[in-house]
Amino acid sequence: MSTHFLNGAFVSESELLISPRDLGYTRGFAVFDFLRTYTHHRPFKLKEHIDRLFNSASAINLSIPYSREELTAIVLDTLAKNDTPDEKFIKIIVSGGMSDSLLASERSTVMVLVDPATIYPSANYEKGLGALVVEHERYQPHAKTNNYIEAVKQGVRLKAMNADEPLYVSDGMVREASRSNVFAVIDGVLMTPKTQILEGITRAVLLEILPPNTPVVVEDFSLDDFKRASEAFFTGSGKEVTPLTSLDGKSVGDGLVGPVTKEVMRKLAEYTSSDLW
Ligand code: PMP
Protein backbone atom coordinates (compact mmCIF):
# COMPACT_ATOMS: atom_id res chain seq x y z
CA MET A 1 0.00 0.00 0.00
CA SER A 2 1.29 3.41 -0.93
CA THR A 3 1.91 6.24 1.50
CA HIS A 4 1.12 9.76 0.35
CA PHE A 5 1.48 13.29 1.70
CA LEU A 6 -1.54 15.49 2.41
CA ASN A 7 -1.40 18.95 4.03
CA GLY A 8 1.45 18.24 6.41
CA ALA A 9 0.90 14.55 7.16
CA PHE A 10 1.81 11.21 5.63
CA VAL A 11 -1.37 9.28 4.93
CA SER A 12 -2.52 5.93 3.63
CA GLU A 13 -4.74 5.56 0.58
CA SER A 14 -7.89 5.46 2.71
CA GLU A 15 -6.86 8.66 4.53
CA LEU A 16 -6.30 10.53 1.30
CA LEU A 17 -9.39 12.72 1.68
CA ILE A 18 -10.15 16.37 0.93
CA SER A 19 -13.31 18.44 1.19
CA PRO A 20 -15.53 18.81 -1.88
CA ARG A 21 -15.59 22.51 -0.90
CA ASP A 22 -11.96 22.77 -2.04
CA LEU A 23 -11.69 25.23 -4.96
CA GLY A 24 -9.91 22.51 -6.88
CA TYR A 25 -13.17 20.61 -6.87
CA THR A 26 -15.76 23.40 -7.00
CA ARG A 27 -13.96 25.63 -9.52
CA GLY A 28 -11.27 23.50 -11.06
CA PHE A 29 -8.68 25.80 -9.45
CA ALA A 30 -5.63 23.58 -9.23
CA VAL A 31 -2.27 22.74 -10.77
CA PHE A 32 -0.10 19.66 -10.63
CA ASP A 33 3.10 18.11 -11.85
CA PHE A 34 3.99 14.56 -12.61
CA LEU A 35 7.32 12.75 -12.66
CA ARG A 36 8.82 9.32 -12.22
CA THR A 37 11.82 7.63 -10.71
CA TYR A 38 14.50 5.62 -12.47
CA THR A 39 17.27 3.37 -11.20
CA HIS A 40 16.30 2.69 -7.62
CA HIS A 41 13.90 5.48 -6.82
CA ARG A 42 15.86 8.49 -8.08
CA PRO A 43 13.25 11.08 -9.04
CA PHE A 44 13.98 12.17 -12.60
CA LYS A 45 14.51 15.95 -12.98
CA LEU A 46 12.81 16.75 -9.69
CA LYS A 47 14.10 20.34 -9.65
CA GLU A 48 12.66 21.00 -13.11
CA HIS A 49 9.28 19.55 -12.11
CA ILE A 50 9.19 21.59 -8.87
CA ASP A 51 10.10 24.75 -10.79
CA ARG A 52 7.38 24.05 -13.35
CA LEU A 53 4.84 23.47 -10.58
CA PHE A 54 5.66 26.86 -9.06
CA ASN A 55 5.40 28.49 -12.49
CA SER A 56 2.04 26.81 -13.12
CA ALA A 57 0.75 27.99 -9.74
CA SER A 58 1.97 31.52 -10.32
CA ALA A 59 0.28 31.59 -13.76
CA ILE A 60 -3.11 31.19 -12.06
CA ASN A 61 -2.33 33.16 -8.83
CA LEU A 62 -2.41 30.05 -6.68
CA SER A 63 -0.12 30.16 -3.67
CA ILE A 64 2.00 27.22 -2.57
CA PRO A 65 2.52 27.24 1.21
CA TYR A 66 6.04 25.80 0.94
CA SER A 67 9.33 26.95 -0.53
CA ARG A 68 10.81 25.00 -3.43
CA GLU A 69 13.30 23.45 -1.01
CA GLU A 70 10.58 22.43 1.46
CA LEU A 71 8.44 20.88 -1.25
CA THR A 72 11.47 19.03 -2.64
CA ALA A 73 12.13 17.60 0.83
CA ILE A 74 8.46 16.59 1.15
CA VAL A 75 8.62 14.70 -2.16
CA LEU A 76 11.81 12.90 -1.12
CA ASP A 77 10.38 12.04 2.31
CA THR A 78 7.14 10.72 0.79
CA LEU A 79 9.15 8.65 -1.63
CA ALA A 80 11.24 7.22 1.21
CA LYS A 81 8.02 6.05 2.90
CA ASN A 82 7.31 3.90 -0.16
CA ASP A 83 10.19 1.52 0.02
CA THR A 84 9.09 -1.19 -2.41
CA PRO A 85 11.34 -2.30 -5.27
CA ASP A 86 9.20 -0.94 -8.13
CA GLU A 87 9.96 2.44 -9.65
CA LYS A 88 7.43 5.15 -8.80
CA PHE A 89 5.14 7.68 -10.40
CA ILE A 90 4.89 10.89 -8.36
CA LYS A 91 2.08 13.41 -8.67
CA ILE A 92 2.21 16.72 -6.79
CA ILE A 93 -1.15 18.48 -6.72
CA VAL A 94 -1.88 21.95 -5.34
CA SER A 95 -5.44 23.26 -5.22
CA GLY A 96 -7.10 26.41 -3.89
CA GLY A 97 -8.25 25.00 -0.56
CA MET A 98 -11.62 25.44 1.13
CA SER A 99 -13.55 28.53 0.13
CA ASP A 100 -17.16 29.47 -0.39
CA SER A 101 -16.27 32.44 -2.57
CA LEU A 102 -14.00 33.07 -5.51
CA LEU A 103 -11.24 34.11 -3.12
CA ALA A 104 -8.70 31.34 -2.75
CA SER A 105 -8.14 30.24 0.82
CA GLU A 106 -4.93 31.13 2.63
CA ARG A 107 -4.31 27.42 2.94
CA SER A 108 -3.93 25.73 -0.41
CA THR A 109 -4.31 21.98 -0.39
CA VAL A 110 -1.03 20.21 -1.18
CA MET A 111 -0.67 16.53 -1.85
CA VAL A 112 2.06 14.25 -3.09
CA LEU A 113 0.86 10.92 -4.44
CA VAL A 114 3.32 8.08 -4.91
CA ASP A 115 2.29 5.00 -6.87
CA PRO A 116 4.10 2.12 -8.55
CA ALA A 117 5.11 3.20 -12.07
CA THR A 118 2.81 1.86 -14.76
CA ILE A 119 4.49 -0.45 -17.20
CA TYR A 120 2.93 0.22 -20.59
CA PRO A 121 2.28 -2.60 -23.09
CA SER A 122 5.32 -3.29 -25.27
CA ALA A 123 3.05 -2.86 -28.33
CA ASN A 124 2.98 0.89 -27.53
CA TYR A 125 6.69 1.03 -28.33
CA GLU A 126 6.88 -1.66 -31.01
CA LYS A 127 3.78 -0.75 -33.04
CA GLY A 128 3.14 2.79 -31.84
CA LEU A 129 -0.01 4.66 -30.92
CA GLY A 130 -2.82 6.16 -32.96
CA ALA A 131 -4.00 9.76 -32.60
CA LEU A 132 -7.10 11.66 -33.64
CA VAL A 133 -6.92 15.32 -34.63
CA VAL A 134 -8.82 17.50 -32.17
CA GLU A 135 -9.28 21.24 -32.64
CA HIS A 136 -8.18 22.50 -29.22
CA GLU A 137 -5.68 24.62 -27.34
CA ARG A 138 -5.22 24.02 -23.60
CA TYR A 139 -6.12 26.78 -21.13
CA GLN A 140 -2.86 28.63 -20.35
CA PRO A 141 -0.81 26.05 -22.26
CA HIS A 142 2.46 26.83 -20.43
CA ALA A 143 0.85 25.95 -17.12
CA LYS A 144 0.03 22.43 -16.03
CA THR A 145 -3.44 23.11 -14.67
CA ASN A 146 -5.80 20.32 -13.71
CA ASN A 147 -8.03 21.15 -16.69
CA TYR A 148 -7.89 18.00 -18.80
CA ILE A 149 -11.57 18.28 -19.69
CA GLU A 150 -10.95 18.05 -23.44
CA ALA A 151 -8.83 14.92 -23.01
CA VAL A 152 -11.44 13.17 -20.89
CA LYS A 153 -14.25 14.36 -23.14
CA GLN A 154 -12.48 12.83 -26.15
CA GLY A 155 -11.97 9.52 -24.33
CA VAL A 156 -15.19 7.94 -25.59
CA ARG A 157 -14.50 8.92 -29.20
CA LEU A 158 -10.89 7.71 -28.97
CA LYS A 159 -12.05 4.36 -27.68
CA ALA A 160 -14.73 4.05 -30.38
CA MET A 161 -12.13 4.85 -33.08
CA ASN A 162 -9.53 2.55 -31.52
CA ALA A 163 -7.14 5.48 -31.04
CA ASP A 164 -4.99 6.38 -28.05
CA GLU A 165 -4.45 10.12 -27.96
CA PRO A 166 -5.99 13.36 -29.15
CA LEU A 167 -3.55 15.47 -31.18
CA TYR A 168 -4.38 19.10 -30.39
CA VAL A 169 -4.38 21.48 -33.34
CA SER A 170 -5.21 25.20 -33.07
CA ASP A 171 -5.08 27.87 -35.80
CA GLY A 172 -4.09 25.06 -38.16
CA MET A 173 -0.90 24.38 -36.17
CA VAL A 174 0.02 21.19 -34.37
CA ARG A 175 0.50 21.84 -30.62
CA GLU A 176 0.75 18.75 -28.42
CA ALA A 177 -1.15 15.68 -27.33
CA SER A 178 -3.31 15.58 -24.20
CA ARG A 179 -0.47 14.41 -21.94
CA SER A 180 2.61 14.59 -24.09
CA ASN A 181 4.59 16.68 -26.54
CA VAL A 182 4.91 15.78 -30.19
CA PHE A 183 7.90 15.44 -32.48
CA ALA A 184 7.76 14.71 -36.23
CA VAL A 185 10.21 14.11 -39.05
CA ILE A 186 9.02 16.42 -41.84
CA ASP A 187 10.97 16.62 -45.12
CA GLY A 188 13.81 14.85 -43.33
CA VAL A 189 13.97 17.34 -40.43
CA LEU A 190 13.10 16.39 -36.84
CA MET A 191 10.80 19.10 -35.51
CA THR A 192 8.78 19.88 -32.39
CA PRO A 193 6.25 22.71 -31.94
CA LYS A 194 7.36 25.89 -30.21
CA THR A 195 4.30 27.83 -29.03
CA GLN A 196 1.03 27.29 -27.15
CA ILE A 197 2.29 24.09 -25.52
CA LEU A 198 3.35 22.80 -22.16
CA GLU A 199 7.13 22.79 -22.32
CA GLY A 200 7.63 19.17 -21.41
CA ILE A 201 10.60 18.16 -19.35
CA THR A 202 11.15 15.07 -21.49
CA ARG A 203 11.13 17.36 -24.54
CA ALA A 204 13.70 19.64 -22.84
CA VAL A 205 15.93 16.65 -22.04
CA LEU A 206 15.80 15.54 -25.68
CA LEU A 207 16.61 19.05 -26.93
CA GLU A 208 19.69 18.88 -24.73
CA ILE A 209 20.90 15.35 -25.44
CA LEU A 210 20.02 14.76 -29.12
CA PRO A 211 22.22 17.29 -30.93
CA PRO A 212 24.57 17.32 -32.74
CA ASN A 213 23.94 13.83 -34.18
CA THR A 214 20.17 14.24 -34.26
CA PRO A 215 19.42 17.97 -34.52
CA VAL A 216 15.92 19.14 -33.63
CA VAL A 217 14.25 22.25 -35.06
CA VAL A 218 11.92 23.91 -32.54
CA GLU A 219 9.34 25.57 -34.75
CA ASP A 220 5.58 25.42 -35.16
CA PHE A 221 4.31 23.36 -38.08
CA SER A 222 0.88 22.99 -39.60
CA LEU A 223 -1.35 19.96 -39.67
CA ASP A 224 -0.79 19.84 -43.43
CA ASP A 225 2.98 19.66 -42.81
CA PHE A 226 2.43 16.98 -40.21
CA LYS A 227 0.51 14.90 -42.73
CA ARG A 228 3.75 14.66 -44.78
CA ALA A 229 5.73 13.38 -41.78
CA SER A 230 7.72 10.21 -42.33
CA GLU A 231 7.73 9.49 -38.58
CA ALA A 232 6.37 10.97 -35.38
CA PHE A 233 6.49 10.33 -31.66
CA PHE A 234 5.12 11.52 -28.33
CA THR A 235 7.29 12.46 -25.36
CA GLY A 236 6.28 12.61 -21.71
CA SER A 237 7.35 11.60 -18.23
CA GLY A 238 5.05 8.60 -18.31
CA LYS A 239 5.17 7.73 -22.01
CA GLU A 240 8.89 8.52 -22.38
CA VAL A 241 9.32 8.29 -26.18
CA THR A 242 6.34 6.50 -27.71
CA PRO A 243 5.96 6.23 -31.50
CA LEU A 244 2.90 7.81 -33.15
CA THR A 245 2.20 5.64 -36.17
CA SER A 246 -1.33 6.55 -37.22
CA LEU A 247 -3.36 9.73 -37.45
CA ASP A 248 -7.11 9.68 -38.01
CA GLY A 249 -6.79 6.05 -39.07
CA LYS A 250 -4.11 6.74 -41.74
CA SER A 251 -0.49 5.64 -41.41
CA VAL A 252 2.14 8.18 -40.43
CA GLY A 253 4.86 7.55 -43.04
CA ASP A 254 4.87 3.82 -43.70
CA GLY A 255 3.10 3.18 -40.40
CA LEU A 256 6.14 1.50 -38.84
CA VAL A 257 8.37 2.77 -36.04
CA GLY A 258 11.01 4.71 -37.99
CA PRO A 259 14.79 4.89 -37.56
CA VAL A 260 14.85 8.39 -36.05
CA THR A 261 12.22 7.41 -33.46
CA LYS A 262 14.20 4.28 -32.59
CA GLU A 263 17.36 6.32 -32.15
CA VAL A 264 15.61 8.87 -29.93
CA MET A 265 14.12 6.06 -27.82
CA ARG A 266 17.57 4.58 -27.43
CA LYS A 267 19.17 7.92 -26.49
CA LEU A 268 16.56 8.70 -23.85
CA ALA A 269 16.82 5.22 -22.33
CA GLU A 270 20.61 5.53 -22.27
CA TYR A 271 20.34 8.90 -20.51
CA THR A 272 17.70 7.92 -17.93
CA SER A 273 19.67 4.83 -16.95
CA SER A 274 22.94 6.80 -16.63
CA ASP A 275 24.20 8.99 -13.83
CA LEU A 276 24.37 12.05 -16.08
CA TRP A 277 21.39 13.65 -14.32
N1 PMP B 1 1.86 18.36 -22.63
C1 PMP B 1 0.89 18.10 -21.71
C2 PMP B 1 -0.44 18.75 -21.89
C3 PMP B 1 1.14 17.24 -20.63
O1 PMP B 1 0.19 16.99 -19.73
C4 PMP B 1 2.42 16.62 -20.52
C5 PMP B 1 2.69 15.69 -19.39
N2 PMP B 1 3.14 16.38 -18.25
C6 PMP B 1 3.39 16.92 -21.47
C7 PMP B 1 3.08 17.78 -22.52
C8 PMP B 1 4.78 16.31 -21.40
O2 PMP B 1 5.48 16.86 -20.32
P1 PMP B 1 6.62 16.07 -19.53
O3 PMP B 1 7.61 15.61 -20.53
O4 PMP B 1 7.16 17.09 -18.61
O5 PMP B 1 5.96 14.94 -18.82
GROMACS .gro file of C-alpha atoms and ligand atoms in nm:
model
  293
    1MET     CA    1   0.000   0.000   0.000
    2SER     CA    2   0.129   0.341  -0.093
    3THR     CA    3   0.191   0.624   0.150
    4HIS     CA    4   0.112   0.976   0.035
    5PHE     CA    5   0.148   1.329   0.170
    6LEU     CA    6  -0.154   1.549   0.241
    7ASN     CA    7  -0.140   1.895   0.403
    8GLY     CA    8   0.145   1.824   0.641
    9ALA     CA    9   0.090   1.455   0.716
   10PHE     CA   10   0.181   1.121   0.563
   11VAL     CA   11  -0.137   0.928   0.493
   12SER     CA   12  -0.252   0.593   0.363
   13GLU     CA   13  -0.474   0.556   0.058
   14SER     CA   14  -0.789   0.546   0.271
   15GLU     CA   15  -0.686   0.866   0.453
   16LEU     CA   16  -0.630   1.053   0.130
   17LEU     CA   17  -0.939   1.272   0.168
   18ILE     CA   18  -1.015   1.637   0.093
   19SER     CA   19  -1.331   1.844   0.119
   20PRO     CA   20  -1.553   1.881  -0.188
   21ARG     CA   21  -1.559   2.251  -0.090
   22ASP     CA   22  -1.196   2.277  -0.204
   23LEU     CA   23  -1.169   2.523  -0.496
   24GLY     CA   24  -0.991   2.251  -0.688
   25TYR     CA   25  -1.317   2.061  -0.687
   26THR     CA   26  -1.576   2.340  -0.700
   27ARG     CA   27  -1.396   2.563  -0.952
   28GLY     CA   28  -1.127   2.350  -1.106
   29PHE     CA   29  -0.868   2.580  -0.945
   30ALA     CA   30  -0.563   2.358  -0.923
   31VAL     CA   31  -0.227   2.274  -1.077
   32PHE     CA   32  -0.010   1.966  -1.063
   33ASP     CA   33   0.310   1.811  -1.185
   34PHE     CA   34   0.399   1.456  -1.261
   35LEU     CA   35   0.732   1.275  -1.266
   36ARG     CA   36   0.882   0.932  -1.222
   37THR     CA   37   1.182   0.763  -1.071
   38TYR     CA   38   1.450   0.562  -1.247
   39THR     CA   39   1.727   0.337  -1.120
   40HIS     CA   40   1.630   0.269  -0.762
   41HIS     CA   41   1.390   0.548  -0.682
   42ARG     CA   42   1.586   0.849  -0.808
   43PRO     CA   43   1.325   1.108  -0.904
   44PHE     CA   44   1.398   1.217  -1.260
   45LYS     CA   45   1.451   1.595  -1.298
   46LEU     CA   46   1.281   1.675  -0.969
   47LYS     CA   47   1.410   2.034  -0.965
   48GLU     CA   48   1.266   2.100  -1.311
   49HIS     CA   49   0.928   1.955  -1.211
   50ILE     CA   50   0.919   2.159  -0.887
   51ASP     CA   51   1.010   2.475  -1.079
   52ARG     CA   52   0.738   2.405  -1.335
   53LEU     CA   53   0.484   2.347  -1.058
   54PHE     CA   54   0.566   2.686  -0.906
   55ASN     CA   55   0.540   2.849  -1.249
   56SER     CA   56   0.204   2.681  -1.312
   57ALA     CA   57   0.075   2.799  -0.974
   58SER     CA   58   0.197   3.152  -1.032
   59ALA     CA   59   0.028   3.159  -1.376
   60ILE     CA   60  -0.311   3.119  -1.206
   61ASN     CA   61  -0.233   3.316  -0.883
   62LEU     CA   62  -0.241   3.005  -0.668
   63SER     CA   63  -0.012   3.016  -0.367
   64ILE     CA   64   0.200   2.722  -0.257
   65PRO     CA   65   0.252   2.724   0.121
   66TYR     CA   66   0.604   2.580   0.094
   67SER     CA   67   0.933   2.695  -0.053
   68ARG     CA   68   1.081   2.500  -0.343
   69GLU     CA   69   1.330   2.345  -0.101
   70GLU     CA   70   1.058   2.243   0.146
   71LEU     CA   71   0.844   2.088  -0.125
   72THR     CA   72   1.147   1.903  -0.264
   73ALA     CA   73   1.213   1.760   0.083
   74ILE     CA   74   0.846   1.659   0.115
   75VAL     CA   75   0.862   1.470  -0.216
   76LEU     CA   76   1.181   1.290  -0.112
   77ASP     CA   77   1.038   1.204   0.231
   78THR     CA   78   0.714   1.072   0.079
   79LEU     CA   79   0.915   0.865  -0.163
   80ALA     CA   80   1.124   0.722   0.121
   81LYS     CA   81   0.802   0.605   0.290
   82ASN     CA   82   0.731   0.390  -0.016
   83ASP     CA   83   1.019   0.152   0.002
   84THR     CA   84   0.909  -0.119  -0.241
   85PRO     CA   85   1.134  -0.230  -0.527
   86ASP     CA   86   0.920  -0.094  -0.813
   87GLU     CA   87   0.996   0.244  -0.965
   88LYS     CA   88   0.743   0.515  -0.880
   89PHE     CA   89   0.514   0.768  -1.040
   90ILE     CA   90   0.489   1.089  -0.836
   91LYS     CA   91   0.208   1.341  -0.867
   92ILE     CA   92   0.221   1.672  -0.679
   93ILE     CA   93  -0.115   1.848  -0.672
   94VAL     CA   94  -0.188   2.195  -0.534
   95SER     CA   95  -0.544   2.326  -0.522
   96GLY     CA   96  -0.710   2.641  -0.389
   97GLY     CA   97  -0.825   2.500  -0.056
   98MET     CA   98  -1.162   2.544   0.113
   99SER     CA   99  -1.355   2.853   0.013
  100ASP     CA  100  -1.716   2.947  -0.039
  101SER     CA  101  -1.627   3.244  -0.257
  102LEU     CA  102  -1.400   3.307  -0.551
  103LEU     CA  103  -1.124   3.411  -0.312
  104ALA     CA  104  -0.870   3.134  -0.275
  105SER     CA  105  -0.814   3.024   0.082
  106GLU     CA  106  -0.493   3.113   0.263
  107ARG     CA  107  -0.431   2.742   0.294
  108SER     CA  108  -0.393   2.573  -0.041
  109THR     CA  109  -0.431   2.198  -0.039
  110VAL     CA  110  -0.103   2.021  -0.118
  111MET     CA  111  -0.067   1.653  -0.185
  112VAL     CA  112   0.206   1.425  -0.309
  113LEU     CA  113   0.086   1.092  -0.444
  114VAL     CA  114   0.332   0.808  -0.491
  115ASP     CA  115   0.229   0.500  -0.687
  116PRO     CA  116   0.410   0.212  -0.855
  117ALA     CA  117   0.511   0.320  -1.207
  118THR     CA  118   0.281   0.186  -1.476
  119ILE     CA  119   0.449  -0.045  -1.720
  120TYR     CA  120   0.293   0.022  -2.059
  121PRO     CA  121   0.228  -0.260  -2.309
  122SER     CA  122   0.532  -0.329  -2.527
  123ALA     CA  123   0.305  -0.286  -2.833
  124ASN     CA  124   0.298   0.089  -2.753
  125TYR     CA  125   0.669   0.103  -2.833
  126GLU     CA  126   0.688  -0.166  -3.101
  127LYS     CA  127   0.378  -0.075  -3.304
  128GLY     CA  128   0.314   0.279  -3.184
  129LEU     CA  129  -0.001   0.466  -3.092
  130GLY     CA  130  -0.282   0.616  -3.296
  131ALA     CA  131  -0.400   0.976  -3.260
  132LEU     CA  132  -0.710   1.166  -3.364
  133VAL     CA  133  -0.692   1.532  -3.463
  134VAL     CA  134  -0.882   1.750  -3.217
  135GLU     CA  135  -0.928   2.124  -3.264
  136HIS     CA  136  -0.818   2.250  -2.922
  137GLU     CA  137  -0.568   2.462  -2.734
  138ARG     CA  138  -0.522   2.402  -2.360
  139TYR     CA  139  -0.612   2.678  -2.113
  140GLN     CA  140  -0.286   2.863  -2.035
  141PRO     CA  141  -0.081   2.605  -2.226
  142HIS     CA  142   0.246   2.683  -2.043
  143ALA     CA  143   0.085   2.595  -1.712
  144LYS     CA  144   0.003   2.243  -1.603
  145THR     CA  145  -0.344   2.311  -1.467
  146ASN     CA  146  -0.580   2.032  -1.371
  147ASN     CA  147  -0.803   2.115  -1.669
  148TYR     CA  148  -0.789   1.800  -1.880
  149ILE     CA  149  -1.157   1.828  -1.969
  150GLU     CA  150  -1.095   1.805  -2.344
  151ALA     CA  151  -0.883   1.492  -2.301
  152VAL     CA  152  -1.144   1.317  -2.089
  153LYS     CA  153  -1.425   1.436  -2.314
  154GLN     CA  154  -1.248   1.283  -2.615
  155GLY     CA  155  -1.197   0.952  -2.433
  156VAL     CA  156  -1.519   0.794  -2.559
  157ARG     CA  157  -1.450   0.892  -2.920
  158LEU     CA  158  -1.089   0.771  -2.897
  159LYS     CA  159  -1.205   0.436  -2.768
  160ALA     CA  160  -1.473   0.405  -3.038
  161MET     CA  161  -1.213   0.485  -3.308
  162ASN     CA  162  -0.953   0.255  -3.152
  163ALA     CA  163  -0.714   0.548  -3.104
  164ASP     CA  164  -0.499   0.638  -2.805
  165GLU     CA  165  -0.445   1.012  -2.796
  166PRO     CA  166  -0.599   1.336  -2.915
  167LEU     CA  167  -0.355   1.547  -3.118
  168TYR     CA  168  -0.438   1.910  -3.039
  169VAL     CA  169  -0.438   2.148  -3.334
  170SER     CA  170  -0.521   2.520  -3.307
  171ASP     CA  171  -0.508   2.787  -3.580
  172GLY     CA  172  -0.409   2.506  -3.816
  173MET     CA  173  -0.090   2.438  -3.617
  174VAL     CA  174   0.002   2.119  -3.437
  175ARG     CA  175   0.050   2.184  -3.062
  176GLU     CA  176   0.075   1.875  -2.842
  177ALA     CA  177  -0.115   1.568  -2.733
  178SER     CA  178  -0.331   1.558  -2.420
  179ARG     CA  179  -0.047   1.441  -2.194
  180SER     CA  180   0.261   1.459  -2.409
  181ASN     CA  181   0.459   1.668  -2.654
  182VAL     CA  182   0.491   1.578  -3.019
  183PHE     CA  183   0.790   1.544  -3.248
  184ALA     CA  184   0.776   1.471  -3.623
  185VAL     CA  185   1.021   1.411  -3.905
  186ILE     CA  186   0.902   1.642  -4.184
  187ASP     CA  187   1.097   1.662  -4.512
  188GLY     CA  188   1.381   1.485  -4.333
  189VAL     CA  189   1.397   1.734  -4.043
  190LEU     CA  190   1.310   1.639  -3.684
  191MET     CA  191   1.080   1.910  -3.551
  192THR     CA  192   0.878   1.988  -3.239
  193PRO     CA  193   0.625   2.271  -3.194
  194LYS     CA  194   0.736   2.589  -3.021
  195THR     CA  195   0.430   2.783  -2.903
  196GLN     CA  196   0.103   2.729  -2.715
  197ILE     CA  197   0.229   2.409  -2.552
  198LEU     CA  198   0.335   2.280  -2.216
  199GLU     CA  199   0.713   2.279  -2.232
  200GLY     CA  200   0.763   1.917  -2.141
  201ILE     CA  201   1.060   1.816  -1.935
  202THR     CA  202   1.115   1.507  -2.149
  203ARG     CA  203   1.113   1.736  -2.454
  204ALA     CA  204   1.370   1.964  -2.284
  205VAL     CA  205   1.593   1.665  -2.204
  206LEU     CA  206   1.580   1.554  -2.568
  207LEU     CA  207   1.661   1.905  -2.693
  208GLU     CA  208   1.969   1.888  -2.473
  209ILE     CA  209   2.090   1.535  -2.544
  210LEU     CA  210   2.002   1.476  -2.912
  211PRO     CA  211   2.222   1.729  -3.093
  212PRO     CA  212   2.457   1.732  -3.274
  213ASN     CA  213   2.394   1.383  -3.418
  214THR     CA  214   2.017   1.424  -3.426
  215PRO     CA  215   1.942   1.797  -3.452
  216VAL     CA  216   1.592   1.914  -3.363
  217VAL     CA  217   1.425   2.225  -3.506
  218VAL     CA  218   1.192   2.391  -3.254
  219GLU     CA  219   0.934   2.557  -3.475
  220ASP     CA  220   0.558   2.542  -3.516
  221PHE     CA  221   0.431   2.336  -3.808
  222SER     CA  222   0.088   2.299  -3.960
  223LEU     CA  223  -0.135   1.996  -3.967
  224ASP     CA  224  -0.079   1.984  -4.343
  225ASP     CA  225   0.298   1.966  -4.281
  226PHE     CA  226   0.243   1.698  -4.021
  227LYS     CA  227   0.051   1.490  -4.273
  228ARG     CA  228   0.375   1.466  -4.478
  229ALA     CA  229   0.573   1.338  -4.178
  230SER     CA  230   0.772   1.021  -4.233
  231GLU     CA  231   0.773   0.949  -3.858
  232ALA     CA  232   0.637   1.097  -3.538
  233PHE     CA  233   0.649   1.033  -3.166
  234PHE     CA  234   0.512   1.152  -2.833
  235THR     CA  235   0.729   1.246  -2.536
  236GLY     CA  236   0.628   1.261  -2.171
  237SER     CA  237   0.735   1.160  -1.823
  238GLY     CA  238   0.505   0.860  -1.831
  239LYS     CA  239   0.517   0.773  -2.201
  240GLU     CA  240   0.889   0.852  -2.238
  241VAL     CA  241   0.932   0.829  -2.618
  242THR     CA  242   0.634   0.650  -2.771
  243PRO     CA  243   0.596   0.623  -3.150
  244LEU     CA  244   0.290   0.781  -3.315
  245THR     CA  245   0.220   0.564  -3.617
  246SER     CA  246  -0.133   0.655  -3.722
  247LEU     CA  247  -0.336   0.973  -3.745
  248ASP     CA  248  -0.711   0.968  -3.801
  249GLY     CA  249  -0.679   0.605  -3.907
  250LYS     CA  250  -0.411   0.674  -4.174
  251SER     CA  251  -0.049   0.564  -4.141
  252VAL     CA  252   0.214   0.818  -4.043
  253GLY     CA  253   0.486   0.755  -4.304
  254ASP     CA  254   0.487   0.382  -4.370
  255GLY     CA  255   0.310   0.318  -4.040
  256LEU     CA  256   0.614   0.150  -3.884
  257VAL     CA  257   0.837   0.277  -3.604
  258GLY     CA  258   1.101   0.471  -3.799
  259PRO     CA  259   1.479   0.489  -3.756
  260VAL     CA  260   1.485   0.839  -3.605
  261THR     CA  261   1.222   0.741  -3.346
  262LYS     CA  262   1.420   0.428  -3.259
  263GLU     CA  263   1.736   0.632  -3.215
  264VAL     CA  264   1.561   0.887  -2.993
  265MET     CA  265   1.412   0.606  -2.782
  266ARG     CA  266   1.757   0.458  -2.743
  267LYS     CA  267   1.917   0.792  -2.649
  268LEU     CA  268   1.656   0.870  -2.385
  269ALA     CA  269   1.682   0.522  -2.233
  270GLU     CA  270   2.061   0.553  -2.227
  271TYR     CA  271   2.034   0.890  -2.051
  272THR     CA  272   1.770   0.792  -1.793
  273SER     CA  273   1.967   0.483  -1.695
  274SER     CA  274   2.294   0.680  -1.663
  275ASP     CA  275   2.420   0.899  -1.383
  276LEU     CA  276   2.437   1.205  -1.608
  277TRP     CA  277   2.139   1.365  -1.432
  278PMP     N1  278   0.186   1.836  -2.263
  278PMP     C1  279   0.089   1.810  -2.171
  278PMP     C2  280  -0.044   1.875  -2.189
  278PMP     C3  281   0.114   1.724  -2.063
  278PMP     O1  282   0.019   1.699  -1.973
  278PMP     C4  283   0.242   1.662  -2.052
  278PMP     C5  284   0.269   1.569  -1.939
  278PMP     N2  285   0.314   1.638  -1.825
  278PMP     C6  286   0.339   1.692  -2.147
  278PMP     C7  287   0.308   1.778  -2.252
  278PMP     C8  288   0.478   1.631  -2.140
  278PMP     O2  289   0.548   1.686  -2.032
  278PMP     P1  290   0.662   1.607  -1.953
  278PMP     O3  291   0.761   1.561  -2.053
  278PMP     O4  292   0.716   1.709  -1.861
  278PMP     O5  293   0.596   1.494  -1.882
   0.00000   0.00000   0.00000
